[in-house]
Amino acid sequence: MDTVQKPLLRALTGEAVWPPPFWLMRQAGRYLPEYRLLRAQAGDFISLCTTPELAAEVTLQPLRRYGMDGAILFSDILMLPWAMGQDLRYAEGEGPLLEPIRDAEGLARLDPSAMRARIAPILETVVRVREGLAQEAPKTALIGFAGSPFTVACYMVEGRGGGEFATARRLAYSDPALFGKLIRLLVDTTTDYLLAQAEAGAEALMLFDSWAGLLSPGQFRRWSIEPTAAIVRNIRKVLPDIPLIGFPRLAGPLLPEYAQRTGVNTVGMDTGMDPRWAAAHVGIEFGLQGNMDPQALVAGGGAMEAEARSILSAMRGRPFVFNLGHGIVPPTPPEHVEALARLLRMG
Ligand code: CP3
């Protein structure tokens, strides 16, 4: 199958494919019993992400059940700071914990030159997933990804998630020189990391800016839009045609400006975004992706179907990729994903 014909890649580059292609954020994960089994075998989450055989298998698991149009590399946005030497662990029930970076000394301890060697197993996963797709799901496209600089910086400075990243947001005001240095480092390393994924076989690239919506409009332009635009420019110099997706979660009315000024091909809509508003305000030259409430997928049944249909009707006639408004949550019954996949295939 010629990659140009993969429905996801067509939709991401401006074609109104119908029924729309779909994939789901966090489609590989704890709601699947086969994931929990491999996760237990790997021991910890970082080992799972850095063991290509297991990470590739986990990437392919949801496709075998539901035949999504997109496979997303199984990894995490925090593998980039980990690859630069920042201490990282995933504590059961607590999420990620990092050694916080809050001053010039902390920043100086990062070692970007270590990155290439430490991401090698992740790139090997990309190679294996492409081989797996060629065998098992020739119409499914592989999405590589990274966190956007601001969201990754949030975790690097705060040292943990679970709150509103007050320390990181305060640092961006109180010491913009230091925060800017961290962001610039992330622009450069994220560019390299994404280009390496594409070189290994990723067919589209996504930037997750999960916490962009915590910023004031001025800070959003400075720390979300500008660094993302810089990464897009860097990537386009090498790969002018690779489809790029940006997901500035909770951007609200700044979503159209984000699309215009970053130069991504497609923007992700979070759960709270009105798809009709997005369709009216984001230019038709951009794809839209999203945005069913992950809790509707937990609930299932008629309520879920009504949500999915209302999104479909708002997106009809424009380049669109069906997805959730944020990641699948662990209590999601796998049968509900099955029911959703069936509905989407009918369009
Ligand atoms: O299937 C996929 O979507 C691919 C893999 C993927 C993971 N994380 C796996 C993961 C992707 C694309 C991510 C992105 C990610 N990671 C984001 C951006 C998207 C978003 O959700 O906003 C963020 C903010 C992170 C950071 C992160 N990683 C957190 C906050 C957590 C803990 C919360 C949780 O769900 O446990 C993780 C851990 C994580 N990343 C898991 C998975 C499957 C759970 C780990 C486990 O199995 O124990």
Short mmCIF file of N, CA and C and ligand atoms in Angstrom, two decimals, residues 23-31 35-36 39 43-46 48-49 58-59 62 71-79 88 90-96 143-148 151-152 155 160-162 165 206-211 247 249 325-330, ligand 1:
data_model
loop_
_atom_site.label_atom_id
_atom_site.label_comp_id
_atom_site.label_asym_id
_atom_site.label_seq_id
_atom_site.Cartn_x
_atom_site.Cartn_y
_atom_site.Cartn_z
N TRP A 23 -8.24 7.43 15.35
CA TRP A 23 -7.39 6.75 16.33
C TRP A 23 -7.72 7.40 17.67
N LEU A 24 -7.23 6.88 18.75
CA LEU A 24 -7.60 7.40 20.07
C LEU A 24 -6.37 7.66 20.90
N MET A 25 -6.28 8.85 21.47
CA MET A 25 -5.14 9.14 22.33
C MET A 25 -5.11 8.12 23.48
N ARG A 26 -3.92 7.64 23.79
CA ARG A 26 -3.71 6.58 24.79
C ARG A 26 -4.44 5.28 24.43
N GLN A 27 -4.50 5.00 23.11
CA GLN A 27 -5.21 3.78 22.70
C GLN A 27 -4.53 2.52 23.17
N ALA A 28 -3.22 2.59 23.43
CA ALA A 28 -2.51 1.48 24.07
C ALA A 28 -2.43 1.84 25.54
N GLY A 29 -2.88 0.96 26.40
CA GLY A 29 -2.79 1.33 27.82
C GLY A 29 -3.61 0.43 28.72
N ARG A 30 -3.76 0.93 29.93
CA ARG A 30 -4.25 0.06 31.02
C ARG A 30 -5.67 -0.45 30.88
N TYR A 31 -6.49 0.14 29.97
CA TYR A 31 -7.85 -0.40 29.82
C TYR A 31 -7.81 -1.75 29.09
N TYR A 35 -2.42 -5.29 27.50
CA TYR A 35 -1.41 -4.29 27.90
C TYR A 35 -0.96 -4.56 29.33
N ARG A 36 -1.91 -4.77 30.22
CA ARG A 36 -1.56 -4.96 31.64
C ARG A 36 -0.64 -6.17 31.82
N ARG A 39 2.83 -5.12 30.54
CA ARG A 39 3.35 -4.11 31.47
C ARG A 39 3.90 -4.81 32.71
N GLY A 43 7.94 -5.02 34.05
CA GLY A 43 8.32 -4.48 35.35
C GLY A 43 7.89 -3.03 35.43
N ASP A 44 8.79 -2.12 35.08
CA ASP A 44 8.41 -0.72 35.18
C ASP A 44 8.13 -0.12 33.81
N PHE A 45 7.50 1.06 33.84
CA PHE A 45 7.04 1.71 32.62
C PHE A 45 8.20 2.12 31.71
N ILE A 46 9.30 2.62 32.29
CA ILE A 46 10.44 3.04 31.45
C ILE A 46 11.04 1.83 30.73
N LEU A 48 9.41 -0.75 29.79
CA LEU A 48 8.48 -1.06 28.70
C LEU A 48 8.76 -0.14 27.49
N CYS A 49 8.96 1.14 27.77
CA CYS A 49 9.21 2.11 26.68
C CYS A 49 10.56 1.88 26.00
N VAL A 58 2.99 -3.56 22.20
CA VAL A 58 1.95 -2.76 22.86
C VAL A 58 1.35 -1.74 21.89
N THR A 59 2.18 -1.17 21.01
CA THR A 59 1.67 -0.22 20.01
C THR A 59 0.64 -0.88 19.09
N PRO A 62 -3.91 -2.41 20.24
CA PRO A 62 -5.25 -1.88 19.99
C PRO A 62 -5.69 -2.03 18.53
N ALA A 71 -1.56 4.38 14.29
CA ALA A 71 -0.89 3.74 15.42
C ALA A 71 -0.04 4.83 16.03
N ILE A 72 -0.03 4.96 17.35
CA ILE A 72 0.88 5.95 17.94
C ILE A 72 1.96 5.21 18.70
N LEU A 73 3.20 5.61 18.36
CA LEU A 73 4.38 5.03 19.01
C LEU A 73 4.14 4.91 20.51
N PHE A 74 4.41 3.76 21.09
CA PHE A 74 4.26 3.64 22.53
C PHE A 74 5.52 4.15 23.22
N SER A 75 5.37 5.28 23.87
CA SER A 75 6.48 5.92 24.59
C SER A 75 5.84 6.94 25.52
N ASP A 76 6.57 7.96 25.92
CA ASP A 76 5.98 9.00 26.76
C ASP A 76 6.69 10.32 26.48
N ILE A 77 5.98 11.42 26.70
CA ILE A 77 6.61 12.72 26.44
C ILE A 77 7.81 12.97 27.36
N LEU A 78 7.85 12.28 28.50
CA LEU A 78 8.96 12.53 29.45
C LEU A 78 10.19 11.69 29.16
N MET A 79 10.15 10.88 28.11
CA MET A 79 11.35 10.14 27.73
C MET A 79 12.42 11.10 27.18
N LEU A 88 13.95 10.26 36.41
CA LEU A 88 12.51 10.09 36.17
C LEU A 88 12.09 8.73 36.68
N TYR A 90 8.14 6.51 37.44
CA TYR A 90 6.69 6.53 37.42
C TYR A 90 6.24 5.76 38.66
N ALA A 91 5.70 6.50 39.62
CA ALA A 91 5.27 5.87 40.86
C ALA A 91 3.83 5.41 40.71
N GLU A 92 3.56 4.21 41.17
CA GLU A 92 2.21 3.63 41.09
C GLU A 92 1.18 4.60 41.68
N GLY A 93 0.19 4.94 40.90
CA GLY A 93 -0.88 5.81 41.40
C GLY A 93 -0.51 7.28 41.52
N GLU A 94 0.74 7.65 41.28
CA GLU A 94 1.17 9.04 41.45
C GLU A 94 1.54 9.70 40.14
N GLY A 95 1.77 8.89 39.11
CA GLY A 95 2.23 9.47 37.85
C GLY A 95 3.72 9.73 37.90
N PRO A 96 4.22 10.52 36.94
CA PRO A 96 5.66 10.72 36.84
C PRO A 96 6.25 11.59 37.95
N ILE A 143 2.17 7.28 13.84
CA ILE A 143 2.36 8.64 14.35
C ILE A 143 3.49 8.63 15.38
N GLY A 144 4.52 9.45 15.14
CA GLY A 144 5.54 9.68 16.16
C GLY A 144 5.11 10.90 16.97
N PHE A 145 5.70 11.13 18.12
CA PHE A 145 5.25 12.28 18.91
C PHE A 145 6.31 12.75 19.89
N ALA A 146 6.06 13.95 20.39
CA ALA A 146 6.83 14.50 21.51
C ALA A 146 5.90 15.42 22.27
N GLY A 147 6.28 15.77 23.49
CA GLY A 147 5.57 16.82 24.18
C GLY A 147 6.03 18.14 23.60
N SER A 148 5.21 19.18 23.71
CA SER A 148 5.70 20.48 23.26
C SER A 148 6.60 21.03 24.37
N THR A 151 4.87 22.09 27.79
CA THR A 151 4.33 21.02 28.62
C THR A 151 5.45 20.17 29.23
N VAL A 152 6.48 19.89 28.45
CA VAL A 152 7.61 19.11 28.99
C VAL A 152 8.32 19.93 30.08
N TYR A 155 6.69 19.70 33.56
CA TYR A 155 7.08 18.53 34.38
C TYR A 155 8.52 18.65 34.84
N ARG A 160 6.70 16.99 39.01
CA ARG A 160 5.56 16.07 39.08
C ARG A 160 4.34 16.68 38.42
N GLY A 161 3.35 15.85 38.14
CA GLY A 161 2.09 16.36 37.63
C GLY A 161 1.08 16.43 38.77
N GLY A 162 -0.18 16.47 38.42
CA GLY A 162 -1.21 16.41 39.43
C GLY A 162 -1.71 17.76 39.93
N PHE A 165 0.91 23.27 37.95
CA PHE A 165 2.26 23.68 37.55
C PHE A 165 2.56 25.13 37.93
N MET A 206 3.20 14.32 16.03
CA MET A 206 2.27 15.10 16.85
C MET A 206 2.99 15.71 18.03
N LEU A 207 2.63 16.95 18.33
CA LEU A 207 3.16 17.65 19.51
C LEU A 207 2.02 17.82 20.52
N PHE A 208 2.22 17.22 21.70
CA PHE A 208 1.21 17.31 22.76
C PHE A 208 1.52 18.52 23.64
N ASP A 209 0.64 19.53 23.62
CA ASP A 209 0.81 20.64 24.56
C ASP A 209 -0.34 20.60 25.57
N SER A 210 -0.29 19.59 26.42
CA SER A 210 -1.41 19.27 27.31
C SER A 210 -1.75 20.39 28.28
N TRP A 211 -0.75 21.22 28.63
CA TRP A 211 -0.98 22.23 29.67
C TRP A 211 -0.93 23.66 29.13
N PHE A 247 -1.49 19.86 19.38
CA PHE A 247 -2.62 19.72 20.30
C PHE A 247 -2.42 20.63 21.51
N ARG A 249 -3.89 21.81 24.31
CA ARG A 249 -5.09 21.49 25.10
C ARG A 249 -5.55 22.71 25.90
N GLY A 325 -11.13 13.81 23.17
CA GLY A 325 -10.68 15.15 23.56
C GLY A 325 -9.48 15.11 24.49
N HIS A 326 -9.19 13.93 25.04
CA HIS A 326 -7.98 13.68 25.84
C HIS A 326 -7.83 12.17 25.86
N GLY A 327 -6.84 11.64 26.60
CA GLY A 327 -6.56 10.21 26.52
C GLY A 327 -7.64 9.30 27.09
N ILE A 328 -7.70 8.08 26.55
CA ILE A 328 -8.57 7.02 27.11
C ILE A 328 -8.20 6.83 28.57
N VAL A 329 -9.20 6.65 29.43
CA VAL A 329 -8.92 6.42 30.85
C VAL A 329 -9.02 4.92 31.17
N PRO A 330 -8.25 4.47 32.18
CA PRO A 330 -8.19 3.02 32.47
C PRO A 330 -9.55 2.32 32.67
O1 CP3 B 1 -1.26 5.11 23.27
C1 CP3 B 1 -0.70 6.23 23.30
O2 CP3 B 1 -1.32 7.31 23.31
C2 CP3 B 1 0.82 6.28 23.18
C3 CP3 B 1 1.59 6.47 24.33
C4 CP3 B 1 1.54 7.72 25.20
C5 CP3 B 1 1.71 7.63 26.61
N1 CP3 B 1 1.82 8.91 27.09
C6 CP3 B 1 1.80 6.38 27.36
C7 CP3 B 1 1.63 6.38 28.82
C8 CP3 B 1 1.49 9.08 24.86
C9 CP3 B 1 1.25 9.73 23.51
C10 CP3 B 1 1.67 9.81 26.08
C11 CP3 B 1 1.71 11.28 26.13
C12 CP3 B 1 1.78 11.96 27.45
N2 CP3 B 1 2.44 11.55 28.58
C13 CP3 B 1 1.22 13.23 27.71
C14 CP3 B 1 0.47 14.09 26.71
C15 CP3 B 1 -0.94 13.66 26.54
C16 CP3 B 1 -1.83 13.86 27.75
O3 CP3 B 1 -2.27 12.83 28.27
O4 CP3 B 1 -2.05 15.01 28.12
C17 CP3 B 1 1.51 13.55 29.06
C18 CP3 B 1 1.09 14.81 29.79
C19 CP3 B 1 2.30 12.48 29.59
C20 CP3 B 1 2.91 12.39 30.95
C21 CP3 B 1 2.43 11.21 31.69
N3 CP3 B 1 2.78 9.89 31.41
C22 CP3 B 1 1.55 11.19 32.81
C23 CP3 B 1 0.92 12.42 33.43
C24 CP3 B 1 1.41 9.85 33.17
C25 CP3 B 1 0.66 9.34 34.37
C26 CP3 B 1 -0.80 9.33 34.18
C27 CP3 B 1 -1.27 7.96 33.81
O5 CP3 B 1 -2.11 7.85 32.91
O6 CP3 B 1 -0.78 7.01 34.44
C28 CP3 B 1 2.15 9.05 32.27
C29 CP3 B 1 2.25 7.58 32.25
C30 CP3 B 1 1.83 6.88 31.00
N4 CP3 B 1 2.13 7.28 29.73
C31 CP3 B 1 1.08 5.66 30.93
C32 CP3 B 1 0.96 5.35 29.57
C33 CP3 B 1 0.30 4.14 28.97
C34 CP3 B 1 0.59 4.86 32.12
C35 CP3 B 1 1.78 4.12 32.66
C36 CP3 B 1 1.48 2.74 33.20
O7 CP3 B 1 1.19 1.82 32.40
O8 CP3 B 1 1.58 2.60 34.40
#
